[in-house]
XYZ file of N, CA and C in Angstrom:
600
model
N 177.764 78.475 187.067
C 177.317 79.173 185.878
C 178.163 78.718 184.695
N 177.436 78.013 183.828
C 178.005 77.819 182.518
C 178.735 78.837 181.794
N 180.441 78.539 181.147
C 180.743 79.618 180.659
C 180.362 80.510 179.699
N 179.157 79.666 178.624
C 178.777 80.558 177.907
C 177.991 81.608 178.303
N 176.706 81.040 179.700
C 176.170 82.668 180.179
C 177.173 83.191 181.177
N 178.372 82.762 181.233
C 179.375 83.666 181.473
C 179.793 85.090 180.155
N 180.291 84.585 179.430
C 180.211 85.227 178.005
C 178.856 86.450 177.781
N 178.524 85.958 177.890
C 176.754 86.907 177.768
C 176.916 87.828 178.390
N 177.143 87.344 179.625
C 176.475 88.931 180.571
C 177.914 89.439 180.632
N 179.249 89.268 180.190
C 179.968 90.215 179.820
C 179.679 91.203 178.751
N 179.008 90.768 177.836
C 178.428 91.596 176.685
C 177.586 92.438 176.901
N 176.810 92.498 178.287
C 175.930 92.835 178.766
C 175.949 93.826 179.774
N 175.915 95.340 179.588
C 176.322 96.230 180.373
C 175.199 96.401 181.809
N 175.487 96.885 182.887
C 174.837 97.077 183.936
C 173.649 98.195 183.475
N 172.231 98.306 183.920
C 171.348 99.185 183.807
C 170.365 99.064 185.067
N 169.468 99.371 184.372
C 167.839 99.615 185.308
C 166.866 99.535 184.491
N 166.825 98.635 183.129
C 165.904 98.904 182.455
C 165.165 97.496 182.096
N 164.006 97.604 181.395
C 163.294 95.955 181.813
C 163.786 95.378 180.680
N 164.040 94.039 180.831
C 165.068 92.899 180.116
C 164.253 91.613 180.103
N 163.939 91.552 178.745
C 163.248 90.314 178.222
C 164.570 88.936 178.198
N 164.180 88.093 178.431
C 164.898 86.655 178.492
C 163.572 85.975 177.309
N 164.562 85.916 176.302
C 163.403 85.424 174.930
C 163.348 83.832 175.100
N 162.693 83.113 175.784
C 162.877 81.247 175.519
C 163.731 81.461 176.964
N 163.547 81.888 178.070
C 164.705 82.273 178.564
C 164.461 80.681 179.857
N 163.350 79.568 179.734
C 163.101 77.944 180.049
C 162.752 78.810 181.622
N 164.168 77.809 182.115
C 164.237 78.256 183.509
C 164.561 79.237 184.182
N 165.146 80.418 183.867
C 165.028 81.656 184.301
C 166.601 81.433 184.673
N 167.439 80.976 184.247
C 168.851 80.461 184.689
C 169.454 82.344 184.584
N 169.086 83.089 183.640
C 169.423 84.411 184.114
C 169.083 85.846 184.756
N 168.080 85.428 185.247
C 166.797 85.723 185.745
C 168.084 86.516 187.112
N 168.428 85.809 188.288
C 169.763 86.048 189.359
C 170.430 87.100 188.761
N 171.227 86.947 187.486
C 172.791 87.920 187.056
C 171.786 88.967 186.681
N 171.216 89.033 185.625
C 170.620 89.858 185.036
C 169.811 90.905 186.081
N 168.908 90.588 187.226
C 168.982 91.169 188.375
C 169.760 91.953 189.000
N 170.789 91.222 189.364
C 172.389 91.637 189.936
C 172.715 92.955 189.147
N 172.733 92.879 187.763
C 172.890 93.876 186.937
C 172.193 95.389 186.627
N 170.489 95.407 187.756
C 170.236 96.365 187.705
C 168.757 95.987 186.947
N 168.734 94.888 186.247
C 167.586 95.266 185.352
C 166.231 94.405 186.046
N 165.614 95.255 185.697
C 163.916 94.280 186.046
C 163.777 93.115 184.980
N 163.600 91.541 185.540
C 163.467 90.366 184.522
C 162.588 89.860 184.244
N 162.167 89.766 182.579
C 160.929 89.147 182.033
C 160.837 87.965 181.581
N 160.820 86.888 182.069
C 160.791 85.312 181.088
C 160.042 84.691 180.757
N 160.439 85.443 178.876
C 159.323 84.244 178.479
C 159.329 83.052 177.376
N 158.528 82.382 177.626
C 158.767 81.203 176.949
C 157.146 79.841 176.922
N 157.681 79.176 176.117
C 155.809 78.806 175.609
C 155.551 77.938 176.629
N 156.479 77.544 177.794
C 155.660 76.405 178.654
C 155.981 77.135 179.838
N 155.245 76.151 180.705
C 156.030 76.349 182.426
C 156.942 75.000 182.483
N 158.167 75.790 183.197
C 159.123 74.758 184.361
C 159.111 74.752 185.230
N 158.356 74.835 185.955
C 158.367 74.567 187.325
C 158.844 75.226 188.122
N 158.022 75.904 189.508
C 159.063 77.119 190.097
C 157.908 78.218 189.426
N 158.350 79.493 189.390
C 157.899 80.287 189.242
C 158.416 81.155 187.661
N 159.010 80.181 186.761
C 159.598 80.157 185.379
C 158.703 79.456 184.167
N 158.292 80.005 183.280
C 158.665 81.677 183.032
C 157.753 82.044 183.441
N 158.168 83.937 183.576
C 157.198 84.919 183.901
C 155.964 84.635 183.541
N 156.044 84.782 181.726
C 154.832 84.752 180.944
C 155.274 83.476 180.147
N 153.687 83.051 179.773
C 153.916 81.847 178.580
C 153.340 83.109 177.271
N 153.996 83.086 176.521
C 154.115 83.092 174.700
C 154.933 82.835 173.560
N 154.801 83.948 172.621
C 155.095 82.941 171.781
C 156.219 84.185 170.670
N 157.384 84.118 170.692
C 158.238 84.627 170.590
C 158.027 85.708 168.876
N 156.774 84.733 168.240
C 156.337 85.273 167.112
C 155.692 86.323 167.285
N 154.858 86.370 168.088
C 153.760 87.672 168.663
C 154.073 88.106 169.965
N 155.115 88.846 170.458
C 155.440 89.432 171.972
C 154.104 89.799 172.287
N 153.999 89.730 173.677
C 152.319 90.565 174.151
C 153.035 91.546 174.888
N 154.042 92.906 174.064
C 154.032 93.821 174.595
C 153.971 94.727 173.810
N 153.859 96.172 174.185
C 153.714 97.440 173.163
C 155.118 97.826 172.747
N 154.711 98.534 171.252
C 155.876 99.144 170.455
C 156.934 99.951 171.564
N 158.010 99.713 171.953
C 159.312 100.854 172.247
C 158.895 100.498 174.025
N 158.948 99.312 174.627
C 158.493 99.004 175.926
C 159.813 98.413 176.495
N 160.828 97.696 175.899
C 161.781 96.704 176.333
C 163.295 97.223 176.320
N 164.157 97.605 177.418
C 165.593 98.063 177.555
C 166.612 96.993 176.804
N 165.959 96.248 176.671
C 166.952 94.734 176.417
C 166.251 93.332 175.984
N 166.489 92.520 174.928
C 166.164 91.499 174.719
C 167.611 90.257 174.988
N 167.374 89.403 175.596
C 168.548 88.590 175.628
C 168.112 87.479 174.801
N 168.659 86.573 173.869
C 168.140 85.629 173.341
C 169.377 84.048 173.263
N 169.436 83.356 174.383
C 170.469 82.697 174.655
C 169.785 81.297 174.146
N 170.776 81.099 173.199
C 170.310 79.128 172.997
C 168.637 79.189 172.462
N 168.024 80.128 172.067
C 166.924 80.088 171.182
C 166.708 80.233 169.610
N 167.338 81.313 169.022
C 166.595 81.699 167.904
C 167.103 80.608 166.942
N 167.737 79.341 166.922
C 167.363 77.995 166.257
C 166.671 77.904 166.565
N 165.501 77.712 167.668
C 164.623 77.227 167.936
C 163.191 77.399 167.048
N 163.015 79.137 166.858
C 162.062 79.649 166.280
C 161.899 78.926 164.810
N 160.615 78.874 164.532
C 160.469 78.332 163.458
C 160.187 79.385 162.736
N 159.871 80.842 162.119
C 160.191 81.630 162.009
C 160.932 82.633 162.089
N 162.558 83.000 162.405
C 163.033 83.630 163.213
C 163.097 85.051 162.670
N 162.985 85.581 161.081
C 162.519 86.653 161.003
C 161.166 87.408 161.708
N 160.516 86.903 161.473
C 159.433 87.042 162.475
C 159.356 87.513 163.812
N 160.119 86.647 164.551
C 160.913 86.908 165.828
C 161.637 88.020 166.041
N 162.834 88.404 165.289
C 163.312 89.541 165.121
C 162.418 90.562 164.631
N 161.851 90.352 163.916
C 160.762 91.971 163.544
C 160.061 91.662 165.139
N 159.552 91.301 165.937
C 158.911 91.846 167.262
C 159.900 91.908 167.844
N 160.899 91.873 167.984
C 162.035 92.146 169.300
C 162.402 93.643 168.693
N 162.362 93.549 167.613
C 162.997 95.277 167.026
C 161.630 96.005 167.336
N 160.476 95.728 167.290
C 159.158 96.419 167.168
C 159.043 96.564 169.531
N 159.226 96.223 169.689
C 159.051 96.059 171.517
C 160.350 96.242 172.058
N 161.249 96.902 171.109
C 162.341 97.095 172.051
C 162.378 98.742 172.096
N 162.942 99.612 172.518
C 163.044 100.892 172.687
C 164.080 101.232 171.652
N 164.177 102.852 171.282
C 165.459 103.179 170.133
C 166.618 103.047 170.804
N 167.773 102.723 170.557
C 169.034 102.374 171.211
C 168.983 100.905 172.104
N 167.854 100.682 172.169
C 168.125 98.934 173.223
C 168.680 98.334 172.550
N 169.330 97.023 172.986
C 170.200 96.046 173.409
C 169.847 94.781 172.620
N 169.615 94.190 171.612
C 169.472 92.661 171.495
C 170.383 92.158 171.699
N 170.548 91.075 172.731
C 172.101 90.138 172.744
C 171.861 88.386 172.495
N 172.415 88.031 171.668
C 171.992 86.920 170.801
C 173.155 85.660 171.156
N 173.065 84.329 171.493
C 173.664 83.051 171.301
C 173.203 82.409 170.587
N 174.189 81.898 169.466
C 173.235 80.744 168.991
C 174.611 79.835 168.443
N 174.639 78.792 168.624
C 175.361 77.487 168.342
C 175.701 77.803 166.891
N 176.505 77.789 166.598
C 177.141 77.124 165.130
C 177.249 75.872 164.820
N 178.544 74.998 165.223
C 179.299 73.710 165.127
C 178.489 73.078 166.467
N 177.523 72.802 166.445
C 176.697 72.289 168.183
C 175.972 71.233 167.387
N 175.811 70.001 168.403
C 175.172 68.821 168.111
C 174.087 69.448 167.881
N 172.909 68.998 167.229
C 171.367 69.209 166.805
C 170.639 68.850 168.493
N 169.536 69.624 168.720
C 169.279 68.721 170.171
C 167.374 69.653 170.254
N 166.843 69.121 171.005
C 165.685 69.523 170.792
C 164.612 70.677 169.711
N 164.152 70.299 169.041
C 163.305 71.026 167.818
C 164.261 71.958 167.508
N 165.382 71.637 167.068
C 166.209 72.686 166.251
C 166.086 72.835 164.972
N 165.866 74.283 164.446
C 165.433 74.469 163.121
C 166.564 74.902 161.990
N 167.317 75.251 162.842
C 168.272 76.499 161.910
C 169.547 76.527 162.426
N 170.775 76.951 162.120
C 172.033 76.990 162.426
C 172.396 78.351 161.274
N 172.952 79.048 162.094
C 173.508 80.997 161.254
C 175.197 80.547 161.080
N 175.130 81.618 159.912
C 176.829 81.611 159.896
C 176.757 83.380 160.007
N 177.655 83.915 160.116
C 178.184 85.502 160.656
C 177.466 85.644 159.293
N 177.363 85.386 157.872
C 176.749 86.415 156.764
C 174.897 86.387 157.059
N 174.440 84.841 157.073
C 173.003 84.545 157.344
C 172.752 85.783 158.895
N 173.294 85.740 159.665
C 172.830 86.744 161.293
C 173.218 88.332 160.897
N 174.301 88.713 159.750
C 173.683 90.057 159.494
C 172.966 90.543 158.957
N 172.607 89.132 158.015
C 171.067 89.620 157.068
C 169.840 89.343 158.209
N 169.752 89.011 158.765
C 168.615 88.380 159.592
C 168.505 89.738 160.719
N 169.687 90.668 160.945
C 169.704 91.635 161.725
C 169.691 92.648 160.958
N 169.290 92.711 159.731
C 169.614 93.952 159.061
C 169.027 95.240 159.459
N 168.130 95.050 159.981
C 167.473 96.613 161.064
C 167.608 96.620 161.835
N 169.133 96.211 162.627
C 169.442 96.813 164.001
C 170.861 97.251 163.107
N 171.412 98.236 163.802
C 173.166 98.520 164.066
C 173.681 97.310 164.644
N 174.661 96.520 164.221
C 175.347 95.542 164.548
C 176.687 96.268 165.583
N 176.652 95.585 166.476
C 177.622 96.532 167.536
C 178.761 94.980 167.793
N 178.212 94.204 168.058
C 179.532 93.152 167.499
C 179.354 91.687 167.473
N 179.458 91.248 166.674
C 179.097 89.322 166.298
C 181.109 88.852 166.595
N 181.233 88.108 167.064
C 182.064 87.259 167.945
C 182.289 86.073 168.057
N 182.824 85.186 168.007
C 182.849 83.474 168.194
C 184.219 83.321 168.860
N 183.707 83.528 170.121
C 184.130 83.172 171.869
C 184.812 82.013 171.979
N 184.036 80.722 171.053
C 184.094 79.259 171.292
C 184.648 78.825 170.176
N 185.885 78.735 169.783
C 186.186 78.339 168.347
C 186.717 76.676 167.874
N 187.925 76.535 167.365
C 187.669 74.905 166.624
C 188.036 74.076 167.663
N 188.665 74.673 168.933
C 189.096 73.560 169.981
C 187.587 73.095 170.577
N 186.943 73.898 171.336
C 185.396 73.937 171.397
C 184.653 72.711 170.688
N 184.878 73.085 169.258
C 183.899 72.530 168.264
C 184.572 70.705 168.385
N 186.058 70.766 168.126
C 186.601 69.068 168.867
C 186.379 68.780 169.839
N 186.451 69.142 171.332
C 185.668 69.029 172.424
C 184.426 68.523 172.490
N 183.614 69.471 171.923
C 182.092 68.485 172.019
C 181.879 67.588 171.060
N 182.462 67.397 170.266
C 182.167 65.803 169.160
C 183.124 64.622 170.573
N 184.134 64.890 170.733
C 184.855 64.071 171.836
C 184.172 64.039 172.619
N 183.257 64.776 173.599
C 183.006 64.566 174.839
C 181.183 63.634 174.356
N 180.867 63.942 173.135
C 179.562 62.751 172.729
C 180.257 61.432 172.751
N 181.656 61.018 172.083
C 182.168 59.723 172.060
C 182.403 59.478 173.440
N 183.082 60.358 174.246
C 183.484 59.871 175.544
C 181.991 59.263 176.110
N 180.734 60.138 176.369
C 180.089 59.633 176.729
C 179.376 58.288 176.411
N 179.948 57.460 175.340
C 179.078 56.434 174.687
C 179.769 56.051 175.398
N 181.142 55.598 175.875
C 181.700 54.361 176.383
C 182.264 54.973 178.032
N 180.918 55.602 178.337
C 181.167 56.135 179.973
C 182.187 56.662 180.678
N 182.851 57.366 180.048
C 184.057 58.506 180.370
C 183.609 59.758 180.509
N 182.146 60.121 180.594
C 181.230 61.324 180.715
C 181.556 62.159 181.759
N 182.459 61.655 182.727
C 183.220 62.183 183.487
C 184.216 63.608 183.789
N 184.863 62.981 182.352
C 186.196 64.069 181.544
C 185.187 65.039 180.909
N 183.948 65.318 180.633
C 183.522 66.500 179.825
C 183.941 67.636 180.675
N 183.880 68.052 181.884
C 183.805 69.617 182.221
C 185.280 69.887 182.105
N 186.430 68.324 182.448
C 187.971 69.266 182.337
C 188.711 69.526 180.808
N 187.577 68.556 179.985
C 187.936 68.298 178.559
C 187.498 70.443 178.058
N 186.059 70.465 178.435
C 185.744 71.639 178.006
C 186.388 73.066 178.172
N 186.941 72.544 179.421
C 187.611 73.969 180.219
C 189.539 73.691 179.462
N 189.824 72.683 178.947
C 191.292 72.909 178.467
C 191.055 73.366 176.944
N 189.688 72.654 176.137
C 189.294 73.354 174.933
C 189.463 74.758 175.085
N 188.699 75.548 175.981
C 188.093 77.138 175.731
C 189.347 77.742 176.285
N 190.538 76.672 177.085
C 191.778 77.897 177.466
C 192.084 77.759 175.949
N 192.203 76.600 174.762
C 193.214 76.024 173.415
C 191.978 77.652 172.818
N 190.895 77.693 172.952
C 190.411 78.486 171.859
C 191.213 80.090 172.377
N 191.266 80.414 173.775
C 191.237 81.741 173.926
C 192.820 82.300 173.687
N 193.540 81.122 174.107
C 195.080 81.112 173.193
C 195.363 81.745 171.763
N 194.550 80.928 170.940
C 194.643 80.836 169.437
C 193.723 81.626 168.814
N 192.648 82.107 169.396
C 192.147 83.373 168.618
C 191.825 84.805 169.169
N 192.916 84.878 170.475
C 193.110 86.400 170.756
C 193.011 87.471 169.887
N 193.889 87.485 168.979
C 193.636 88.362 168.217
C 193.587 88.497 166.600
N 191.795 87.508 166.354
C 191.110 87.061 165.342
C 190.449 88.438 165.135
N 190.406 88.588 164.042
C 189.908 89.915 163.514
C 188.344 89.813 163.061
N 188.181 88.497 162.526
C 186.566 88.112 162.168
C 186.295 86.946 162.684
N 184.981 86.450 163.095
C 184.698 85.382 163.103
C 185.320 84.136 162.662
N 185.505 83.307 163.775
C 185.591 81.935 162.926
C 185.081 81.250 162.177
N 185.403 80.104 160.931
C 184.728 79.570 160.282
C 184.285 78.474 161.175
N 185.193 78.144 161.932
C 185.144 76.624 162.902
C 184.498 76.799 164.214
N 183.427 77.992 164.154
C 183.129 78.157 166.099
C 182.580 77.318 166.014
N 181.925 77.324 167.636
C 180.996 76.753 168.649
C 179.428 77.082 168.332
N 179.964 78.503 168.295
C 178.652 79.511 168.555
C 179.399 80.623 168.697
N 178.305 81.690 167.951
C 178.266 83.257 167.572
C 177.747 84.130 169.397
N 178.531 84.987 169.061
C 177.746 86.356 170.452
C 177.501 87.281 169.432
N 176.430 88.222 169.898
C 175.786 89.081 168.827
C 175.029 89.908 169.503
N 175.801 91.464 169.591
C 174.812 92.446 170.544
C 174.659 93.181 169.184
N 173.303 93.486 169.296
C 172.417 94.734 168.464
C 172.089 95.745 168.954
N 172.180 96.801 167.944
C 171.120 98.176 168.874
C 170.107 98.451 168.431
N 168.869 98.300 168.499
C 167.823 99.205 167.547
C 167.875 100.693 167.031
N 168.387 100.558 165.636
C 168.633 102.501 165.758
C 167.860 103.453 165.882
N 168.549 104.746 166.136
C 168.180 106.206 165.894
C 167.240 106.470 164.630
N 166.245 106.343 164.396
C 165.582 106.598 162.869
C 166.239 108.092 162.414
């Protein structure tokens, strides 16, 4: 398990309630998220093969009813959306009062399939402005962000090798040096971001 959906489902308290995986491909959390109690929904606009995703749609128009969803997880997607307000107004509209949005999204990350967008901590509280923000985070900070520009060079001249021990001495250099960071980094990786839908 990759450390970032390591990261996640720490953010991610144990329940029993049904849990959307937004873009969620291969169902890679489909297992923990289980483990955790919750019934798992994955969806996303194609099939991969296997029995992933649940449903094919389309993150703009959920095909579920108002106040239906315990949890939205949205890992390594909402660059993706080409609308992502949009997106967020149906995850707030299909989630229940008090549910869960829990959000990844790359900051300092190479560009890599139909990526539209990159957030900084001010752009993701405007973009969340109708949930309660319960906490935005950057887990992965500037050691991270040198790491993966290094581990693209390593790979040009076939040292692709050193990425997993290169990554794992980065994220001990980040968890060293920003223990006790009070705000976001300017230099992350990528943002964590749990929401609540409020109490009207």
């Amino acid at each position: 398990m990759s450390s970032d959906t390591q990261l996640i489902l720490q953010a991610i308290p144990f329940g029993n309630g049904l849990c959307l995986d937004l873009g969620g491909n291969k169902g890679l959390l489909r297992d923990p998220l289980e483990k955790r109690g919750y019934r798992y929904i994955n969806l996303d606009v194609r099939h991969f093969g296997g029995n992933e995703p649940s449903l094919i749609g389309d993150a703009h128009l959920l095909p579920f009813k108002d106040d239906a969803l315990d949890m939205v997880v949205s890992k390594d997607t909402l660059e993706h959306f080409l609308e992502p307000k949009a997106a967020v107004t149906e995850v707030h509209r299909v989630l229940k009062t008090g549910g869960q949005f829990v959000i990844w999204v790359p900051w300092m990350h190479p560009f890599h399939g139909d990526d539209f967008y990159r957030y900084s901590p001010i752009g993701l509280k405007h973009l969340l402005r109708d949930f309660d923000l319960v906490s935005l985070e950057s887990p992965l900070g500037v050691f991270t962000v040198v790491g993966l520009a290094t581990i693209e060079a390593l790979k040009r001249i076939r040292l692709g090798f050193l990425e997993q021990p290169l990554k794992h001495f980065c994220r001990l250099l980040d968890r060293f040096f920003t223990r006790h960071q009070k705000r976001p980094a300017s230099f992350a990786a990528a943002y964590l971001i749990v929401a609540c839908k409020p109490v009207n």
